[in-house]
Coordinates of N, CA, C and O in Angstrom, one line a residue:
M1 N -25.0 70.8 32.6 CA -24.7 69.7 33.3 C -23.3 69.6 33.7 O -22.5 70.3 33.4
H2 N -23.2 68.6 34.5 CA -21.8 68.4 35.3 C -21.1 67.1 35.0 O -21.8 66.0 34.9
V3 N -19.7 67.0 35.0 CA -19.1 66.1 34.7 C -18.1 65.9 36.1 O -17.7 66.9 36.5
Y4 N -17.8 64.7 36.4 CA -16.7 64.6 37.3 C -15.6 63.6 36.5 O -15.8 62.9 35.9
I5 N -14.3 64.3 36.8 CA -13.1 63.6 36.2 C -12.2 62.8 37.1 O -11.8 63.5 38.1
A6 N -12.1 61.5 37.1 CA -11.5 60.4 38.0 C -10.1 60.1 37.4 O -10.3 59.9 36.2
T7 N -9.0 60.6 38.0 CA -7.8 60.1 37.5 C -6.9 60.3 38.8 O -7.1 60.8 39.7
S8 N -5.7 60.0 38.6 CA -4.7 60.1 39.7 C -4.0 61.4 40.0 O -4.2 62.4 39.0
L9 N -3.6 61.7 41.1 CA -2.9 63.0 41.4 C -1.8 63.2 40.4 O -1.8 64.3 39.9
A10 N -1.2 62.3 39.9 CA 0.0 62.4 39.0 C -0.4 62.8 37.8 O 0.3 63.2 36.9
N11 N -1.8 62.5 37.4 CA -2.3 62.7 36.0 C -3.1 64.1 36.1 O -4.1 64.4 35.3
H12 N -2.9 65.0 37.1 CA -3.7 66.2 37.4 C -3.5 67.2 36.1 O -4.5 68.0 35.8
A13 N -2.3 67.2 35.5 CA -2.1 68.1 34.2 C -3.2 67.7 33.2 O -3.7 68.8 32.6
N14 N -3.4 66.4 32.8 CA -4.5 66.3 31.9 C -6.0 66.2 32.3 O -6.7 66.7 31.6
H15 N -6.1 65.9 33.6 CA -7.3 66.5 34.1 C -7.7 68.2 34.1 O -8.7 68.2 33.7
N16 N -6.8 68.9 34.2 CA -6.8 70.3 34.0 C -6.9 70.8 32.7 O -7.9 71.7 32.2
L17 N -6.5 70.1 31.5 CA -6.4 70.3 30.2 C -7.8 69.8 30.0 O -8.6 70.5 29.0
L18 N -8.5 68.7 30.2 CA -9.9 68.3 30.0 C -10.9 69.3 30.4 O -11.7 69.6 30.1
R19 N -10.7 69.8 31.8 CA -11.6 70.6 32.4 C -11.5 71.8 31.5 O -12.8 72.4 31.4
D20 N -10.5 72.5 31.0 CA -10.5 73.9 30.3 C -11.3 73.6 29.1 O -11.7 74.4 28.7
E21 N -11.0 72.4 28.5 CA -11.7 71.9 27.1 C -13.2 71.8 27.3 O -14.2 72.1 26.5
L22 N -13.6 71.2 28.5 CA -15.2 71.3 28.8 C -15.7 72.6 28.9 O -16.7 72.8 28.5
A23 N -15.0 73.4 29.6 CA -15.7 74.6 29.9 C -15.9 75.5 28.5 O -16.8 76.1 28.5
K24 N -15.1 75.1 27.6 CA -15.4 75.7 26.2 C -16.8 75.3 25.7 O -17.3 76.0 25.0
H25 N -17.3 74.2 26.2 CA -18.4 73.8 25.9 C -19.7 74.0 26.8 O -20.7 73.5 26.6
G26 N -19.3 74.7 27.6 CA -20.2 75.2 28.9 C -20.3 74.0 29.8 O -21.5 74.0 30.4
I27 N -19.7 73.1 30.0 CA -19.6 72.1 30.9 C -18.9 72.4 32.1 O -17.8 72.7 31.9
R28 N -19.6 72.0 33.2 CA -18.9 72.3 34.6 C -18.4 71.0 35.4 O -19.2 70.1 35.0
L29 N -17.6 71.0 36.0 CA -17.3 69.8 37.0 C -18.2 69.8 38.2 O -18.5 71.0 38.9
S30 N -18.7 68.7 38.6 CA -19.3 68.6 39.7 C -18.6 68.9 41.0 O -19.0 69.2 42.2
F31 N -17.3 68.4 41.0 CA -16.3 68.6 42.0 C -14.8 68.6 41.4 O -14.7 67.8 40.6
D32 N -14.0 69.9 41.6 CA -12.8 69.9 41.1 C -11.8 69.5 42.2 O -11.5 70.3 42.9
W33 N -11.1 68.4 42.2 CA -10.5 68.1 43.4 C -8.9 68.6 43.2 O -8.1 68.5 43.9
T34 N -8.8 69.3 42.0 CA -7.3 69.7 41.7 C -7.3 71.3 42.3 O -6.0 71.6 42.2
L35 N -8.3 71.9 42.6 CA -8.1 73.1 43.2 C -7.4 73.3 44.6 O -7.5 72.2 45.2
P36 N -7.1 74.1 44.9 CA -6.2 74.3 46.2 C -7.3 74.1 47.2 O -8.3 74.9 47.2
R37 N -7.0 73.6 48.3 CA -7.8 73.4 49.5 C -7.1 73.8 50.5 O -5.9 73.6 50.8
D38 N -8.0 74.1 51.8 CA -7.5 74.3 53.0 C -6.8 73.2 53.5 O -7.5 72.0 53.6
P39 N -5.5 73.3 54.0 CA -4.9 72.0 54.3 C -5.5 71.4 55.7 O -5.2 70.3 56.1
E40 N -6.3 72.2 56.4 CA -7.1 71.8 57.7 C -8.2 70.9 57.4 O -8.7 70.2 58.4
I41 N -8.6 70.8 56.2 CA -9.7 70.0 55.9 C -9.2 68.6 55.9 O -8.3 68.2 55.3
P42 N -10.0 67.7 56.7 CA -9.5 66.2 57.1 C -9.8 65.6 55.7 O -10.6 66.0 54.9
R43 N -9.0 64.5 55.6 CA -8.9 63.7 54.3 C -10.3 62.9 54.1 O -10.8 62.9 53.0
S44 N -10.8 62.7 55.5 CA -12.2 61.9 55.1 C -13.1 62.8 54.7 O -14.1 62.5 53.8
E45 N -13.1 64.3 54.9 CA -14.1 65.1 54.3 C -13.7 65.4 52.9 O -14.7 65.4 52.0
L46 N -12.6 65.4 52.4 CA -12.1 65.6 51.0 C -12.7 64.3 50.0 O -13.1 64.3 49.0
A47 N -12.6 63.1 50.7 CA -12.8 61.7 50.2 C -14.6 61.9 50.0 O -14.9 61.6 48.9
W48 N -15.1 62.3 51.0 CA -16.8 62.4 51.0 C -17.2 63.6 49.9 O -18.0 63.4 49.0
L49 N -16.3 64.6 49.7 CA -16.7 65.5 48.7 C -16.4 65.0 47.4 O -17.2 65.1 46.5
E50 N -15.3 64.0 47.1 CA -15.1 63.6 45.8 C -16.1 62.6 45.5 O -16.8 62.4 44.4
L51 N -16.8 61.7 46.5 CA -17.8 60.9 46.1 C -18.9 61.7 46.0 O -19.6 61.1 45.1
Q52 N -19.3 62.7 46.4 CA -20.3 63.6 46.3 C -20.3 64.2 44.8 O -21.3 64.1 44.0
G53 N -19.2 64.4 44.6 CA -19.0 64.8 43.0 C -19.3 63.8 41.9 O -20.0 64.1 41.0
V54 N -18.9 62.7 42.3 CA -19.3 61.3 41.4 C -21.0 61.3 41.5 O -21.4 61.2 40.2
K55 N -21.5 61.4 42.5 CA -23.0 61.2 42.8 C -23.6 62.2 42.0 O -24.8 62.0 41.3
Y56 N -23.2 63.4 42.1 CA -24.1 64.5 41.4 C -23.5 64.9 40.0 O -24.1 65.9 39.3
A57 N -22.7 64.2 39.3 CA -22.2 64.4 38.3 C -23.3 63.6 37.1 O -23.8 62.6 37.6
D58 N -23.7 64.2 36.0 CA -24.4 63.5 35.0 C -23.5 62.6 34.0 O -24.1 61.7 33.3
L59 N -22.3 62.5 34.2 CA -21.4 61.7 33.4 C -20.0 61.6 34.0 O -19.5 62.9 34.8
V60 N -19.4 60.7 34.0 CA -18.0 60.4 34.7 C -17.0 60.1 33.7 O -17.1 59.1 32.9
V61 N -15.9 60.9 33.5 CA -14.9 60.6 32.9 C -13.6 60.0 33.5 O -13.4 60.7 34.8
V62 N -13.2 58.8 33.1 CA -12.3 58.1 33.8 C -10.7 58.4 32.9 O -10.9 57.8 31.9
L63 N -9.9 59.2 33.4 CA -8.7 59.3 32.6 C -7.5 58.0 33.2 O -7.1 58.3 34.3
L64 N -7.1 57.2 32.5 CA -6.2 56.2 32.7 C -4.8 56.6 32.4 O -4.6 57.4 31.5
P65 N -3.7 56.2 33.3 CA -3.6 55.7 34.2 C -4.2 56.3 35.4 O -4.1 57.4 35.5
G66 N -4.7 55.6 36.4 CA -5.3 56.1 37.6 C -4.8 55.2 38.7 O -4.2 54.1 38.7
G67 N -5.0 55.7 39.9 CA -4.6 55.1 40.9 C -5.7 54.4 41.7 O -6.8 54.5 41.3
R68 N -5.5 54.0 43.1 CA -6.8 53.3 43.8 C -7.8 54.2 44.0 O -8.9 53.9 43.7
G69 N -7.6 55.7 44.2 CA -8.8 56.5 44.0 C -9.5 56.6 42.9 O -11.1 56.6 43.0
T70 N -8.9 56.4 41.7 CA -9.7 56.7 40.6 C -10.3 55.5 40.4 O -11.6 55.4 39.8
H71 N -10.2 54.3 40.7 CA -10.8 52.9 40.8 C -11.9 53.0 41.7 O -13.0 52.5 41.5
V72 N -11.8 53.7 42.7 CA -12.9 53.9 43.9 C -14.1 54.6 43.2 O -15.1 54.4 43.2
E73 N -13.5 55.7 42.6 CA -14.6 56.6 41.8 C -15.1 56.0 40.7 O -16.3 56.3 40.3
F74 N -14.5 55.0 39.9 CA -14.8 54.4 39.1 C -16.2 53.4 39.5 O -17.3 53.5 38.8
G75 N -15.7 52.8 40.4 CA -16.7 51.9 41.2 C -18.0 52.8 41.7 O -19.1 52.2 41.6
A76 N -17.7 53.8 42.2 CA -18.8 54.6 42.7 C -19.6 55.3 41.5 O -21.1 55.0 41.4
A77 N -19.2 55.3 40.3 CA -19.9 55.8 39.0 C -20.9 54.5 38.6 O -21.8 54.8 38.4
L78 N -20.1 53.4 38.6 CA -21.1 52.3 38.6 C -22.2 51.9 39.4 O -23.3 51.8 38.9
A79 N -21.9 52.1 40.6 CA -22.9 52.0 41.7 C -24.1 53.0 41.5 O -25.2 52.6 41.8
Y80 N -23.7 54.3 41.2 CA -24.7 55.1 41.1 C -25.3 55.1 39.5 O -26.1 56.1 39.1
E81 N -25.0 54.4 38.6 CA -25.3 54.0 37.5 C -25.2 55.2 36.5 O -26.0 55.8 35.7
K82 N -24.0 55.9 36.6 CA -23.7 57.1 35.8 C -23.3 56.6 34.5 O -22.2 55.5 34.4
P83 N -23.3 57.3 33.4 CA -22.6 57.0 32.1 C -21.1 57.3 32.3 O -20.9 58.2 33.1
I84 N -20.4 56.5 31.8 CA -18.8 56.7 31.9 C -18.1 56.8 30.8 O -18.6 55.9 29.8
I85 N -17.2 57.6 30.6 CA -16.2 57.7 29.3 C -14.7 57.3 30.0 O -14.5 58.0 30.7
V86 N -14.1 56.1 29.4 CA -12.7 55.7 29.8 C -12.0 56.0 28.7 O -12.0 55.7 27.9
Y87 N -11.0 56.8 29.1 CA -9.7 57.1 28.3 C -8.4 56.7 28.8 O -8.1 57.1 29.9
G88 N -7.6 56.1 27.8 CA -6.4 55.9 28.5 C -5.5 54.9 27.6 O -6.2 54.6 26.4
P89 N -4.5 54.2 28.1 CA -3.8 53.2 27.2 C -4.8 52.0 26.8 O -5.5 51.7 27.6
E90 N -4.8 51.5 25.7 CA -5.8 50.4 25.3 C -5.9 49.2 26.2 O -6.9 49.1 26.4
Q91 N -4.7 48.7 26.7 CA -4.9 47.5 27.4 C -5.7 47.8 28.7 O -6.4 46.9 29.4
Q92 N -5.8 48.9 29.2 CA -6.4 49.2 30.5 C -7.9 49.7 30.2 O -8.8 49.3 30.6
V93 N -8.1 50.6 28.9 CA -9.4 50.9 28.7 C -10.3 49.6 28.3 O -11.3 49.5 28.6
N94 N -9.6 48.5 27.5 CA -10.4 47.5 27.2 C -10.3 46.3 28.3 O -10.9 45.3 28.0
G95 N -9.7 46.6 29.5 CA -9.8 45.5 30.3 C -8.8 44.4 30.4 O -9.2 43.3 30.8
T96 N -7.7 44.5 29.3 CA -7.1 43.3 29.1 C -6.0 43.3 29.8 O -4.9 42.1 30.0
L97 N -5.7 44.3 30.7 CA -4.4 44.3 31.6 C -4.5 43.5 32.7 O -3.6 42.9 33.5
G98 N -5.8 43.3 33.1 CA -6.2 42.4 34.5 C -6.0 43.3 35.9 O -6.2 42.6 37.0
D99 N -5.8 44.5 35.7 CA -5.6 45.4 36.8 C -7.1 45.7 37.5 O -7.2 46.0 38.7
C100 N -8.0 45.7 36.5 CA -9.3 46.0 36.9 C -10.4 45.4 35.9 O -10.5 45.6 35.1
I101 N -10.9 44.4 36.6 CA -11.9 43.6 35.8 C -13.2 44.4 35.5 O -13.8 44.3 34.3
F102 N -13.4 45.4 36.1 CA -14.7 46.3 36.0 C -14.4 46.8 34.7 O -15.7 47.5 34.0
F103 N -13.5 47.4 34.3 CA -13.4 48.1 33.0 C -13.9 47.2 31.8 O -14.1 47.8 30.6
A104 N -14.0 45.9 31.9 CA -14.5 45.0 30.8 C -16.2 45.0 30.9 O -16.4 44.4 30.0
L105 N -16.6 45.6 31.9 CA -18.4 45.6 31.8 C -18.9 46.2 30.5 O -18.3 47.1 30.1
D106 N -20.0 45.7 30.1 CA -20.6 46.2 29.1 C -21.8 47.1 29.3 O -22.6 47.1 28.7
K107 N -21.4 47.7 30.5 CA -22.6 48.7 30.7 C -22.5 49.9 30.1 O -22.1 49.9 28.9
D108 N -23.0 51.1 30.6 CA -23.0 52.4 29.7 C -21.8 53.1 29.9 O -21.4 54.0 30.6
I109 N -20.9 52.4 29.2 CA -19.2 52.9 29.2 C -18.8 53.0 27.8 O -18.9 52.0 26.9
I110 N -18.2 54.0 27.5 CA -17.6 54.4 26.3 C -16.2 54.3 26.6 O -15.7 55.0 27.3
R111 N -15.3 53.6 25.6 CA -14.1 53.5 25.8 C -13.5 54.3 24.6 O -13.7 53.9 23.6
M112 N -12.5 55.0 25.0 CA -11.6 55.6 23.9 C -10.2 55.5 24.4 O -9.9 55.8 25.5
S113 N -9.3 54.8 23.5 CA -8.1 54.4 23.8 C -7.0 55.2 23.0 O -7.3 56.0 21.9
M114 N -5.9 55.6 23.5 CA -4.6 56.4 23.0 C -3.8 55.2 22.3 O -3.7 54.1 22.9
D115 N -3.1 55.9 21.4 CA -2.3 54.8 20.7 C -0.7 54.9 21.1 O -0.1 54.2 20.4
G116 N -0.5 55.7 22.2 CA 0.9 55.7 22.5 C 1.7 57.0 21.8 O 2.8 57.3 22.2
Y117 N 1.2 57.4 20.5 CA 1.8 58.4 19.7 C 1.1 59.7 19.7 O 1.9 60.8 19.8
T118 N 0.0 59.7 20.0 CA -0.9 60.9 20.3 C -0.8 61.5 21.7 O -0.9 60.9 22.7
T119 N -0.8 62.9 21.6 CA -0.4 63.5 23.1 C -1.9 63.8 23.6 O -2.8 63.8 22.9
F120 N -1.9 64.0 24.9 CA -3.2 64.3 25.3 C -3.6 65.7 25.1 O -4.9 66.0 25.0
E121 N -2.7 66.7 24.9 CA -3.1 68.0 24.4 C -3.7 68.1 23.2 O -4.7 68.7 22.8
F122 N -3.5 67.0 22.2 CA -4.2 66.9 21.1 C -5.4 66.1 21.1 O -6.4 66.5 20.5
M123 N -5.7 65.2 21.9 CA -6.7 64.4 22.3 C -7.9 65.1 23.0 O -9.1 64.7 23.0
A124 N -7.4 66.0 24.1 CA -8.4 66.6 24.9 C -9.4 67.4 24.3 O -10.6 67.1 24.8
P125 N -9.4 68.1 22.9 CA -10.6 68.9 22.6 C -11.5 67.6 21.9 O -12.8 67.8 22.0
K126 N -11.1 66.6 21.3 CA -11.7 65.6 20.8 C -12.5 65.0 21.9 O -13.8 64.6 22.0
L127 N -11.8 64.4 23.3 CA -12.6 64.0 24.3 C -13.6 64.7 24.9 O -14.8 64.4 25.0
A128 N -13.4 66.1 25.0 CA -14.3 67.3 25.4 C -15.6 66.9 24.5 O -16.5 67.3 24.9
L129 N -15.1 67.2 23.3 CA -16.4 67.1 22.3 C -17.1 65.8 22.5 O -18.5 65.8 22.6
L130 N -16.7 64.6 22.7 CA -17.5 63.2 23.0 C -18.2 63.6 24.2 O -19.4 63.1 24.2
V131 N -17.7 64.3 25.0 CA -18.5 64.4 26.3 C -19.5 65.2 26.4 O -20.7 64.7 26.7
A132 N -19.4 66.3 25.5 CA -20.4 67.1 25.2 C -21.5 66.6 24.4 O -22.9 66.8 24.6
Q133 N -21.2 65.8 23.5 CA -22.1 65.1 22.6 C -23.0 63.9 23.4 O -24.2 63.8 23.5
R134 N -22.3 63.5 24.1 CA -22.8 62.3 25.1 C -23.9 62.9 26.2 O -24.8 62.4 26.3
L135 N -23.3 64.1 26.7 CA -24.5 65.0 27.5 C -25.8 65.3 26.8 O -26.8 65.2 27.3
K136 N -25.4 65.8 25.6 CA -26.5 66.2 24.8 C -27.7 65.0 24.5 O -28.7 65.0 24.8
A137 N -27.0 64.0 24.3 CA -27.7 62.6 24.0 C -28.6 62.3 25.3 O -29.5 61.8 25.4
L138 N -27.7 62.1 26.6 CA -28.4 61.9 27.8 C -29.4 63.1 28.1 O -30.7 62.4 28.7
E139 N -29.3 64.3 27.7 CA -30.4 65.4 28.0 C -31.6 65.1 27.1 O -32.7 65.1 27.4
Y140 N -31.4 64.6 25.8 CA -32.4 64.4 24.8 C -33.1 63.0 25.3 O -34.6 63.1 25.5
R141 N -32.6 62.2 25.8 CA -33.1 60.8 26.3 C -33.9 61.1 27.6 O -35.1 60.6 27.7
Q142 N -33.7 62.2 28.4 CA -34.1 62.3 29.6 C -35.4 63.2 29.2 O -36.7 62.9 30.0
L143 N -35.4 64.2 28.3 CA -36.6 64.9 27.7 C -37.7 63.9 27.1 O -38.9 64.1 27.5
S144 N -37.2 63.0 26.4 CA -38.2 62.0 25.9 C -39.0 61.1 26.8 O -40.0 61.0 26.6
E145 N -38.0 60.7 27.9 CA -38.6 60.0 28.8 C -39.7 60.9 29.9 O -40.7 60.2 30.1
D146 N -39.3 62.2 29.9 CA -40.2 63.0 30.7 C -41.5 63.2 29.9 O -42.8 63.0 30.4
R147 N -41.3 63.5 28.6 CA -42.7 63.5 27.7 C -43.4 62.4 27.8 O -44.7 62.5 27.7
R148 N -42.8 61.1 27.6 CA -43.7 60.0 27.5 C -44.3 59.6 29.0 O -45.6 59.4 28.9
E149 N -43.8 60.2 29.9 CA -44.3 60.0 31.2 C -45.5 60.8 31.3 O -46.7 60.6 32.1
E150 N -45.3 62.1 30.9 CA -46.4 63.0 31.1 C -47.6 62.8 30.2 O -49.0 62.6 30.4
S151 N -47.4 62.1 29.0 CA -48.4 61.7 28.1 C -49.3 60.4 28.7 O -50.3 60.3 28.6
Q152 N -48.5 59.6 29.3 CA -49.0 58.4 30.1 C -50.1 58.7 31.4 O -50.9 58.3 31.7
N153 N -49.7 60.0 31.9 CA -50.3 60.6 32.9 C -51.6 61.1 32.6 O -52.3 61.7 33.5
E154 N -51.6 61.8 31.4 CA -52.9 62.6 31.1 C -54.0 61.7 30.9 O -54.1 60.5 30.7

């Protein structure tokens, strides 16, 4: 299964920590925008690749604080009806800051907030475990739906 991590360029170190923790669970990224790219690739193509990463992910993790691109990727995940895990400062995660009303939606969104004292290095393994568990639940749900559909077609 594949995950897309949406966050700001300034937050790339946390992106990479989570990416490495996810790899320990056998989880790959649908697109890793932190890897070195050919500087000749137009920005429009990179933007398209990032959106395709969201589209083909089984789950999207939003690491806050994020920039405008993070919010675009979050919106794309909502539009593609992807399960989402939002991690960051409590006011942003719970939609009380007013900077992005969409974080307050009651859709398929799991919110995990940091308390200001805990480092991301400490939290990354826990977040990766949550992602792995959520992916397993999604996989099980899909299997159940497939079996139900097969039995109805018999």
